[in-house]
mmCIF file of C-alpha atoms and ligand atoms in Angstrom:
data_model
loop_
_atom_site.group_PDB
_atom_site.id
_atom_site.type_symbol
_atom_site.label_atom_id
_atom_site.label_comp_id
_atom_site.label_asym_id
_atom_site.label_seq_id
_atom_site.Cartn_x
_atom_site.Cartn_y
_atom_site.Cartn_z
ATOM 1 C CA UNK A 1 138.284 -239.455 -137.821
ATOM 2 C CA UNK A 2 134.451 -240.266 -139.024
ATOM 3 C CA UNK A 3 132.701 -242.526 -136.788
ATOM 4 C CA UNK A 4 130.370 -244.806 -138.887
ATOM 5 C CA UNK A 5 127.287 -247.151 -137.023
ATOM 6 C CA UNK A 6 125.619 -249.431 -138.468
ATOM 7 C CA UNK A 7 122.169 -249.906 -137.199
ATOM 8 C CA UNK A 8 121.179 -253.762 -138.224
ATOM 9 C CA UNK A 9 117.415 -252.739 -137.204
ATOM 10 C CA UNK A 10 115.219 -256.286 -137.003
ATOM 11 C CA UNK A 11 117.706 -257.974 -139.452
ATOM 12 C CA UNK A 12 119.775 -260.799 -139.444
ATOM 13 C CA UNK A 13 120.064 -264.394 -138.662
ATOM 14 C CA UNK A 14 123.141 -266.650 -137.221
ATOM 15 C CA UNK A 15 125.262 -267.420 -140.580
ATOM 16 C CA UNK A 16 124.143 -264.202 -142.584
ATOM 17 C CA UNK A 17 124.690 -261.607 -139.794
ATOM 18 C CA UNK A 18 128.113 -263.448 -138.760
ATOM 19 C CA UNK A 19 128.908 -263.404 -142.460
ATOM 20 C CA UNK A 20 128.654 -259.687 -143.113
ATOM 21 C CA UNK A 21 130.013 -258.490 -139.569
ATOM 22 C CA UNK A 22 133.285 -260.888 -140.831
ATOM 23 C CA UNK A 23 133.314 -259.169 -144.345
ATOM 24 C CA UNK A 24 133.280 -255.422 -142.406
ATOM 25 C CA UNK A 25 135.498 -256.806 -139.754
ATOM 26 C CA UNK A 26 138.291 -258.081 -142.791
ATOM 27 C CA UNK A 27 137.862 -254.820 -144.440
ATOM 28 C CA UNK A 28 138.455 -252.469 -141.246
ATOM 29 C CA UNK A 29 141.823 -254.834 -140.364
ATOM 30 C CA UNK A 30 142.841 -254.845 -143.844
ATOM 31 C CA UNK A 31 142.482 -251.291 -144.319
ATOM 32 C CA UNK A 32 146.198 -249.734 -143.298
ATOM 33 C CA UNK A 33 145.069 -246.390 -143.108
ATOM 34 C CA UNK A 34 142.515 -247.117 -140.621
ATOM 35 C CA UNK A 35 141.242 -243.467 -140.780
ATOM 36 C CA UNK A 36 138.011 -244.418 -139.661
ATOM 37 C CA UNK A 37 136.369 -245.985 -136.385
ATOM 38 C CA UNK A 38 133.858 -248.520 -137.129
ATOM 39 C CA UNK A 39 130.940 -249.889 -135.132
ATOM 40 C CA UNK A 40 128.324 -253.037 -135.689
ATOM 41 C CA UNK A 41 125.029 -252.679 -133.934
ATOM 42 C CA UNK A 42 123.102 -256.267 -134.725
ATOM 43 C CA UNK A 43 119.899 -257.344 -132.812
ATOM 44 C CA UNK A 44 120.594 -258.954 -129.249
ATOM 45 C CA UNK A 45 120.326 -262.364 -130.341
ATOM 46 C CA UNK A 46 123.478 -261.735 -132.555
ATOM 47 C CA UNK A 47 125.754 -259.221 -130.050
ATOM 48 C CA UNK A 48 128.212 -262.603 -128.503
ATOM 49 C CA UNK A 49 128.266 -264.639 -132.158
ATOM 50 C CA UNK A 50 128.821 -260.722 -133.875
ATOM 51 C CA UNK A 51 131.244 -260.038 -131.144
ATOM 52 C CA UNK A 52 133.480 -263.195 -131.799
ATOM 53 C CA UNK A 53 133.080 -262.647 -135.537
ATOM 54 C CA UNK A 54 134.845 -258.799 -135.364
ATOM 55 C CA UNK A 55 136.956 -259.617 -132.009
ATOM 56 C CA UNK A 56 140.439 -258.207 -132.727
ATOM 57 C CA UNK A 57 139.231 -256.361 -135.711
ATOM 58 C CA UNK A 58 139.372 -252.977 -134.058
ATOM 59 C CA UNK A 59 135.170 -252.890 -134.683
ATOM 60 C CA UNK A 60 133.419 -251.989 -131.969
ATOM 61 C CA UNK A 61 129.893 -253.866 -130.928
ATOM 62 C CA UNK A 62 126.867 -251.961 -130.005
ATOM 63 C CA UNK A 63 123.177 -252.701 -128.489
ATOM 64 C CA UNK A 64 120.236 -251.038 -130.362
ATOM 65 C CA UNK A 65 118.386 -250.280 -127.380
ATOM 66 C CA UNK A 66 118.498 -251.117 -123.499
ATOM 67 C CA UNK A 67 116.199 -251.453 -120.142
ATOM 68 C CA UNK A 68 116.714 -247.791 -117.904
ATOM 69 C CA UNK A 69 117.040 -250.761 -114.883
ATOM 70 C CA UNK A 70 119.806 -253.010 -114.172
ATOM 71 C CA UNK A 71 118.181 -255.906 -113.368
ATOM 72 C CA UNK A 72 114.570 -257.217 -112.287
ATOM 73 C CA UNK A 73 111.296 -258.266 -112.991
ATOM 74 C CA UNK A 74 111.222 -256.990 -116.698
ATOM 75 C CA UNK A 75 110.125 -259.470 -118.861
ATOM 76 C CA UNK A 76 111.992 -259.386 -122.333
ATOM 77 C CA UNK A 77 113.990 -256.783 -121.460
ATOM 78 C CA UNK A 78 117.500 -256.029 -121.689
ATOM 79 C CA UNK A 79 119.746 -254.351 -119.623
ATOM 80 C CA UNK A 80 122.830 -251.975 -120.087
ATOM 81 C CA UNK A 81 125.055 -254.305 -117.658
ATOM 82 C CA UNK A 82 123.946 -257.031 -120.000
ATOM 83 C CA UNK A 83 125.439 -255.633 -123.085
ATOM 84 C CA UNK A 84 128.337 -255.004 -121.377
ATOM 85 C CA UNK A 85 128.844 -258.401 -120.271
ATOM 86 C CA UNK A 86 128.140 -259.532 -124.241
ATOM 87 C CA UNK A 87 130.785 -257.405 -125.221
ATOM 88 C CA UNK A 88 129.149 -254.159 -126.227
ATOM 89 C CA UNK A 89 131.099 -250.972 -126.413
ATOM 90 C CA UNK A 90 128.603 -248.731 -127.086
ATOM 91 C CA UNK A 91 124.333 -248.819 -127.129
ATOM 92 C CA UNK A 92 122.031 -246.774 -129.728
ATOM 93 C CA UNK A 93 119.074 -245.370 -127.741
ATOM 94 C CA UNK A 94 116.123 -242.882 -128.351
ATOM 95 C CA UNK A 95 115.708 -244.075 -131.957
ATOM 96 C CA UNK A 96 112.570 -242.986 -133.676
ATOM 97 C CA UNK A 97 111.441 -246.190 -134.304
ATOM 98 C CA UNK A 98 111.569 -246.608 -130.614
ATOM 99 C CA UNK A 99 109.958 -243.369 -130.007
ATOM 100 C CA UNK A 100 107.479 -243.596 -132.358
ATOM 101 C CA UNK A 101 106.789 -247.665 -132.527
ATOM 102 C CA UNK A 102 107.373 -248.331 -128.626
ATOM 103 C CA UNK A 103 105.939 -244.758 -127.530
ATOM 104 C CA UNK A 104 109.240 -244.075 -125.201
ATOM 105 C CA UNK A 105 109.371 -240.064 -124.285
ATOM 106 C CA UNK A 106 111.918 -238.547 -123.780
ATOM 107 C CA UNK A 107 112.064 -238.989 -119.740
ATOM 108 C CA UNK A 108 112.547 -242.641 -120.910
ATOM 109 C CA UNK A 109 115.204 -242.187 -123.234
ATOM 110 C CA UNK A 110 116.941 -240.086 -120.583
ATOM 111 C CA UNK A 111 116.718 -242.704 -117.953
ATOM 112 C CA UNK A 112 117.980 -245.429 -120.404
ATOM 113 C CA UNK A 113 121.101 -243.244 -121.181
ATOM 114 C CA UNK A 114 121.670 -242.792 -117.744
ATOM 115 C CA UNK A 115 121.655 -246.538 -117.013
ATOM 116 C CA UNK A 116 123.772 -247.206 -119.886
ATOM 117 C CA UNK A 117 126.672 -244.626 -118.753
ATOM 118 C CA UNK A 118 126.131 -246.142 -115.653
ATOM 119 C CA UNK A 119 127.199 -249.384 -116.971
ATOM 120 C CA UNK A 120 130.120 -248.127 -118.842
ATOM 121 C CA UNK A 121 128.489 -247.948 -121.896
ATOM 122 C CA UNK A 122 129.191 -245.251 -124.867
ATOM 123 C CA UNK A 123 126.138 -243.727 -125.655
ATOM 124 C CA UNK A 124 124.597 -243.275 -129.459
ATOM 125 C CA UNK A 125 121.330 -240.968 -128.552
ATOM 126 C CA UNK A 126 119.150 -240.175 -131.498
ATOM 127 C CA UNK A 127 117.341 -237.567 -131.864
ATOM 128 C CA UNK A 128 115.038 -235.999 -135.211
ATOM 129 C CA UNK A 129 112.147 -233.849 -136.714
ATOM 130 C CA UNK A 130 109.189 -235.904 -138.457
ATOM 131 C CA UNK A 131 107.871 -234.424 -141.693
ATOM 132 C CA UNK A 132 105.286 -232.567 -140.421
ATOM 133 C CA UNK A 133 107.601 -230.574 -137.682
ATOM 134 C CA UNK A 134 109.698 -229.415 -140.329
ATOM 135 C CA UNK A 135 107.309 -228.246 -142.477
ATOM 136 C CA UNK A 136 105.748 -226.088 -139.999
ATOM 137 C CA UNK A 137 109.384 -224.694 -139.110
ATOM 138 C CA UNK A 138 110.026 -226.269 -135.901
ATOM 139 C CA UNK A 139 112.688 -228.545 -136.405
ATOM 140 C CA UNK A 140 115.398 -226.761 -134.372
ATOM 141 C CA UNK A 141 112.918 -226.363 -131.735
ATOM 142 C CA UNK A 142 111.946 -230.259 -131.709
ATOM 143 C CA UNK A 143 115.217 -231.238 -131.684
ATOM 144 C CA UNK A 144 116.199 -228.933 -129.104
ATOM 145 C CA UNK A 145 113.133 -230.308 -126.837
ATOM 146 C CA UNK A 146 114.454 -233.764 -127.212
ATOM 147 C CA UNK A 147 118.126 -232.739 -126.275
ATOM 148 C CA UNK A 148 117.269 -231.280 -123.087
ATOM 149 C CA UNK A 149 114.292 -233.970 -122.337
ATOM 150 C CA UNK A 150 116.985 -237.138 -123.712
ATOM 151 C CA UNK A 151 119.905 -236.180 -122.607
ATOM 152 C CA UNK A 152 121.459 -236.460 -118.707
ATOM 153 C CA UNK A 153 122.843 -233.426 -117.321
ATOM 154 C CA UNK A 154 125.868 -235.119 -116.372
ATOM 155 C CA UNK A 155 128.150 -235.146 -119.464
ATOM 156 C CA UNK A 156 130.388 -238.280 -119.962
ATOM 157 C CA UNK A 157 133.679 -238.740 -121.496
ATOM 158 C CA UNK A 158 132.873 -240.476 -124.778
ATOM 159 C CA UNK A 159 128.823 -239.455 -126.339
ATOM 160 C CA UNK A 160 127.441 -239.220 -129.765
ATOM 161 C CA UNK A 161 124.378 -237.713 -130.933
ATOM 162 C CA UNK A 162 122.773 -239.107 -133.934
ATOM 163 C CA UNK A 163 120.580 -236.583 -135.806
ATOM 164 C CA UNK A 164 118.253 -238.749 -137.988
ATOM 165 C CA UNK A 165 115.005 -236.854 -139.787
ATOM 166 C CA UNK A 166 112.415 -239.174 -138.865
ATOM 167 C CA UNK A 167 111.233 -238.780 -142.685
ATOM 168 C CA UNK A 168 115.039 -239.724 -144.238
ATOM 169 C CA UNK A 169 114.590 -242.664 -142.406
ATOM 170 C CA UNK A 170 114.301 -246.047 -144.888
ATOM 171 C CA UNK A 171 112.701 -243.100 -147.594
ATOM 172 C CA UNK A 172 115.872 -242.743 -149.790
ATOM 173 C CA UNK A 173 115.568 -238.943 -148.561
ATOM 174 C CA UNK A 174 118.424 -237.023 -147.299
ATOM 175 C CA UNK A 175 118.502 -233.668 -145.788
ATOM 176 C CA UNK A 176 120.181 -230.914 -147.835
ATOM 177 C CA UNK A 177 123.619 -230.525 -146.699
ATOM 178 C CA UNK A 178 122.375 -226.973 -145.582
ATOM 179 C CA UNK A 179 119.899 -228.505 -143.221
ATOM 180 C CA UNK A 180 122.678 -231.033 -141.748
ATOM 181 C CA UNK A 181 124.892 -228.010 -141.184
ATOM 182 C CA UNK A 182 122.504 -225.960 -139.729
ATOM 183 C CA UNK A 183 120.827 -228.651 -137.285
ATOM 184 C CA UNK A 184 124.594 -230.323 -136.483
ATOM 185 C CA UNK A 185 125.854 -226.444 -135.642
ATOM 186 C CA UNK A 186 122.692 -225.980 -133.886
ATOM 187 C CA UNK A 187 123.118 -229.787 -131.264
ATOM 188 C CA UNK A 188 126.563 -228.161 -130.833
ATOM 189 C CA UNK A 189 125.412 -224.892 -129.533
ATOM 190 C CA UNK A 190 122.282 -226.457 -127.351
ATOM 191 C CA UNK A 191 125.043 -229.065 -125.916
ATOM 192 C CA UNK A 192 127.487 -226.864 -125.434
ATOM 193 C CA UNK A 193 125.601 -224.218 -123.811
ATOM 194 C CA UNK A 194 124.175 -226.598 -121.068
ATOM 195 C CA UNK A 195 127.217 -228.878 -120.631
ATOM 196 C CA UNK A 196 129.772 -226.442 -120.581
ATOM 197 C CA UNK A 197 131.740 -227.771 -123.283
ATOM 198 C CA UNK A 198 131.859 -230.326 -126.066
ATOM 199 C CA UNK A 199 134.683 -232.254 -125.460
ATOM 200 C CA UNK A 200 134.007 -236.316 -126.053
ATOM 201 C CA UNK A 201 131.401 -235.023 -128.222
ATOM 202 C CA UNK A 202 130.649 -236.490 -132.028
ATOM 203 C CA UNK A 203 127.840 -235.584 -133.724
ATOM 204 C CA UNK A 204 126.248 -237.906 -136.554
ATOM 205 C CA UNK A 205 123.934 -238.134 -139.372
ATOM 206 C CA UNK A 206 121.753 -240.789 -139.863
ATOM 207 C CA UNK A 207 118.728 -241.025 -142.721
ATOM 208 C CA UNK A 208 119.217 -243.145 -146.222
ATOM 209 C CA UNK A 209 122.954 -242.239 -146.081
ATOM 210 C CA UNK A 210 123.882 -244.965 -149.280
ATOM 211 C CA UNK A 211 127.509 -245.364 -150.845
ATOM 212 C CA UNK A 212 126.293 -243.006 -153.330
ATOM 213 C CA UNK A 213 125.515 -240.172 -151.316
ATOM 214 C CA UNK A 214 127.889 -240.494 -148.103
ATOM 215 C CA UNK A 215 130.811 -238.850 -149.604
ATOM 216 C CA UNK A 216 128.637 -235.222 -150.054
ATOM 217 C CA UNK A 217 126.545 -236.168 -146.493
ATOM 218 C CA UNK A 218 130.422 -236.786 -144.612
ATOM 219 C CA UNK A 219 131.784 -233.756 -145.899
ATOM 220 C CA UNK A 220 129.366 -231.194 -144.461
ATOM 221 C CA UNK A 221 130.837 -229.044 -141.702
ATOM 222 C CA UNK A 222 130.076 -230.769 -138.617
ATOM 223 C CA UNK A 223 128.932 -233.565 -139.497
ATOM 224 C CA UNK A 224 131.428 -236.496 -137.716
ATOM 225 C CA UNK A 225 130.270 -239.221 -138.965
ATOM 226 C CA UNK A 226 126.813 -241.562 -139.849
ATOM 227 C CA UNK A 227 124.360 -243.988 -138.401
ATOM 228 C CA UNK A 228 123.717 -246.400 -141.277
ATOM 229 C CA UNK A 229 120.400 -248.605 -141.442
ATOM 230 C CA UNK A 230 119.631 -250.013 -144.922
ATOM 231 C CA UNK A 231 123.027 -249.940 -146.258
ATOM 232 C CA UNK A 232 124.931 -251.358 -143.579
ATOM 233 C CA UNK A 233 123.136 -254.577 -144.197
ATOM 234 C CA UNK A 234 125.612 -255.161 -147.073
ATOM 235 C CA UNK A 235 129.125 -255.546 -146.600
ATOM 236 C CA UNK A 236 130.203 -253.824 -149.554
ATOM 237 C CA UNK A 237 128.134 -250.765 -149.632
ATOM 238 C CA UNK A 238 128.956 -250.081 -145.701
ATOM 239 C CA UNK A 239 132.105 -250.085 -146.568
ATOM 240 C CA UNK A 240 131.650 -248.029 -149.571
ATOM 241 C CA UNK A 241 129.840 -245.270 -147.034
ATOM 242 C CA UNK A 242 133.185 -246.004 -144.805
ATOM 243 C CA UNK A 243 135.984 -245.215 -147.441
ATOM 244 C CA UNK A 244 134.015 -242.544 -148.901
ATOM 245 C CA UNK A 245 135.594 -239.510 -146.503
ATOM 246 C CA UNK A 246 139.323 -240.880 -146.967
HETATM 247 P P1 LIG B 1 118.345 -245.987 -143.154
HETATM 248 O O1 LIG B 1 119.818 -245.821 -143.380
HETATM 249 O O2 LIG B 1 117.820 -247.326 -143.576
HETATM 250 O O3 LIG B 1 117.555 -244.835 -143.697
HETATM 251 O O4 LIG B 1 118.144 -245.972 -141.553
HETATM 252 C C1 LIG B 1 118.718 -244.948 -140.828
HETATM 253 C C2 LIG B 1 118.583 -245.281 -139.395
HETATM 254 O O5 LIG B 1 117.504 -245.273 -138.848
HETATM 255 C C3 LIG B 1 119.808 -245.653 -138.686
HETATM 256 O O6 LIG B 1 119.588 -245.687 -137.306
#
């Protein structure tokens, strides 16, 4: 069963985000096959009005980022127990607009997932090549790098890793589906070889997936399912992207 995110980024304001997490919400309780699991990640301000807009809908409300502490003196900071207590399910961490635009490493990202597991939260780490990397043929090798540096040792029962090409980000790029098969087959075997096993494990892509294009991008070997940015911000084309598998 695909797993599809939506990532709301810096978008959305009371009526308009409540709107379109209602429209997904409908669609996912409507839908009787319900062949797909579904998640809404808005920005903080919008996690309890978002949360009472899909409760019962069998969508599941996420965090886009949160603090590696619990609590303290951390100005503007949020905290994994917090999103917990405003409902979240899961939390989206080491994005590459947080690694690139907030400078967090990787010893930071690792620290945050910690916290959030620690909380009882299901994790969403991102991980990803920039342009350059890959053109100078170490894309494995980054992305390797930031799975050992991101990731806790400790493996938990539910955790997703979101392989997003910092350059298919917001570029209307995608990766050949040779390149997501590749990379996905290679998380699998770095995972798997230091956690001992893969079980709890789904593995998704994330990078200008559209309605248009998610069909081909879901139906590459090991790819189980997407992290949506741009096109999740309208109701019909995320739903579009989470049909397009069935
Ligand atoms: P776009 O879908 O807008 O390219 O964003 C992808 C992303 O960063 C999701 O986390």
């Amino acid at each position: 069963m695909p797993l599809i995110v939506s990532n709301w980024k810096m978008n959305g304001l009371g009526a308009d985000g409540v709107a379109l997490a209602s429209a997904v919400a409908a669609k996912v309780k409507a839908d009787p096959a319900k062949s797909r699991e579904v998640a809404v990640c808005p920005p903080f301000t919008l996690l309890e009005r978002v949360g009472a807009a899909i409760a019962g809908s069998g969508v599941g409300l996420g965090g886009q980022d949160c603090a590696p502490k619990a609590s303290g003196a951390f100005t503007g900071d949020v905290s994994a127990p917090m999103l917990k207590d405003a409902g979240c399910f899961w939390v989206i961490l080491g994005h590459s607009e947080r690694r690139a635009g907030h400078k967090e490493t990787d010893a930071q990202v690792r620290a945050k997932l910690e916290a959030a597991e620690a909380a009882g939260l299901a994790t969403i780490a991102c991980v990803g090549e920039t342009l350059a990397e890959r053109e100078a043929g170490k894309a494995l090798e980054v992305v390797a790098g930031q799975l050992q540096g991101s990731l806790p040792d400790k493996r938990p029962g539910r955790w997703v890793v979101a392989y997003e090409p910092v350059w298919a980000i917001g570029t209307g790029k995608t990766a050949t589906a040779d390149d997501i098969k590749a990379m996905h087959a290679h998380i699998r075997s770095c995972l798997g070889r230091r956690h001992g096993g893969l079980a709890g494990l789904s593995v998704l892509y994330g990078g200008s997936v559209k309605g248009d294009n998610a069909r081909e991008i879901l139906g590459v070997p090991g790819v189980d399912g997407a992290l949506v940015g741009g096109a999740s911000l309208k109701a019909e084309e995320f739903w579009a992207i989470c049909t397009a598998r069935s």
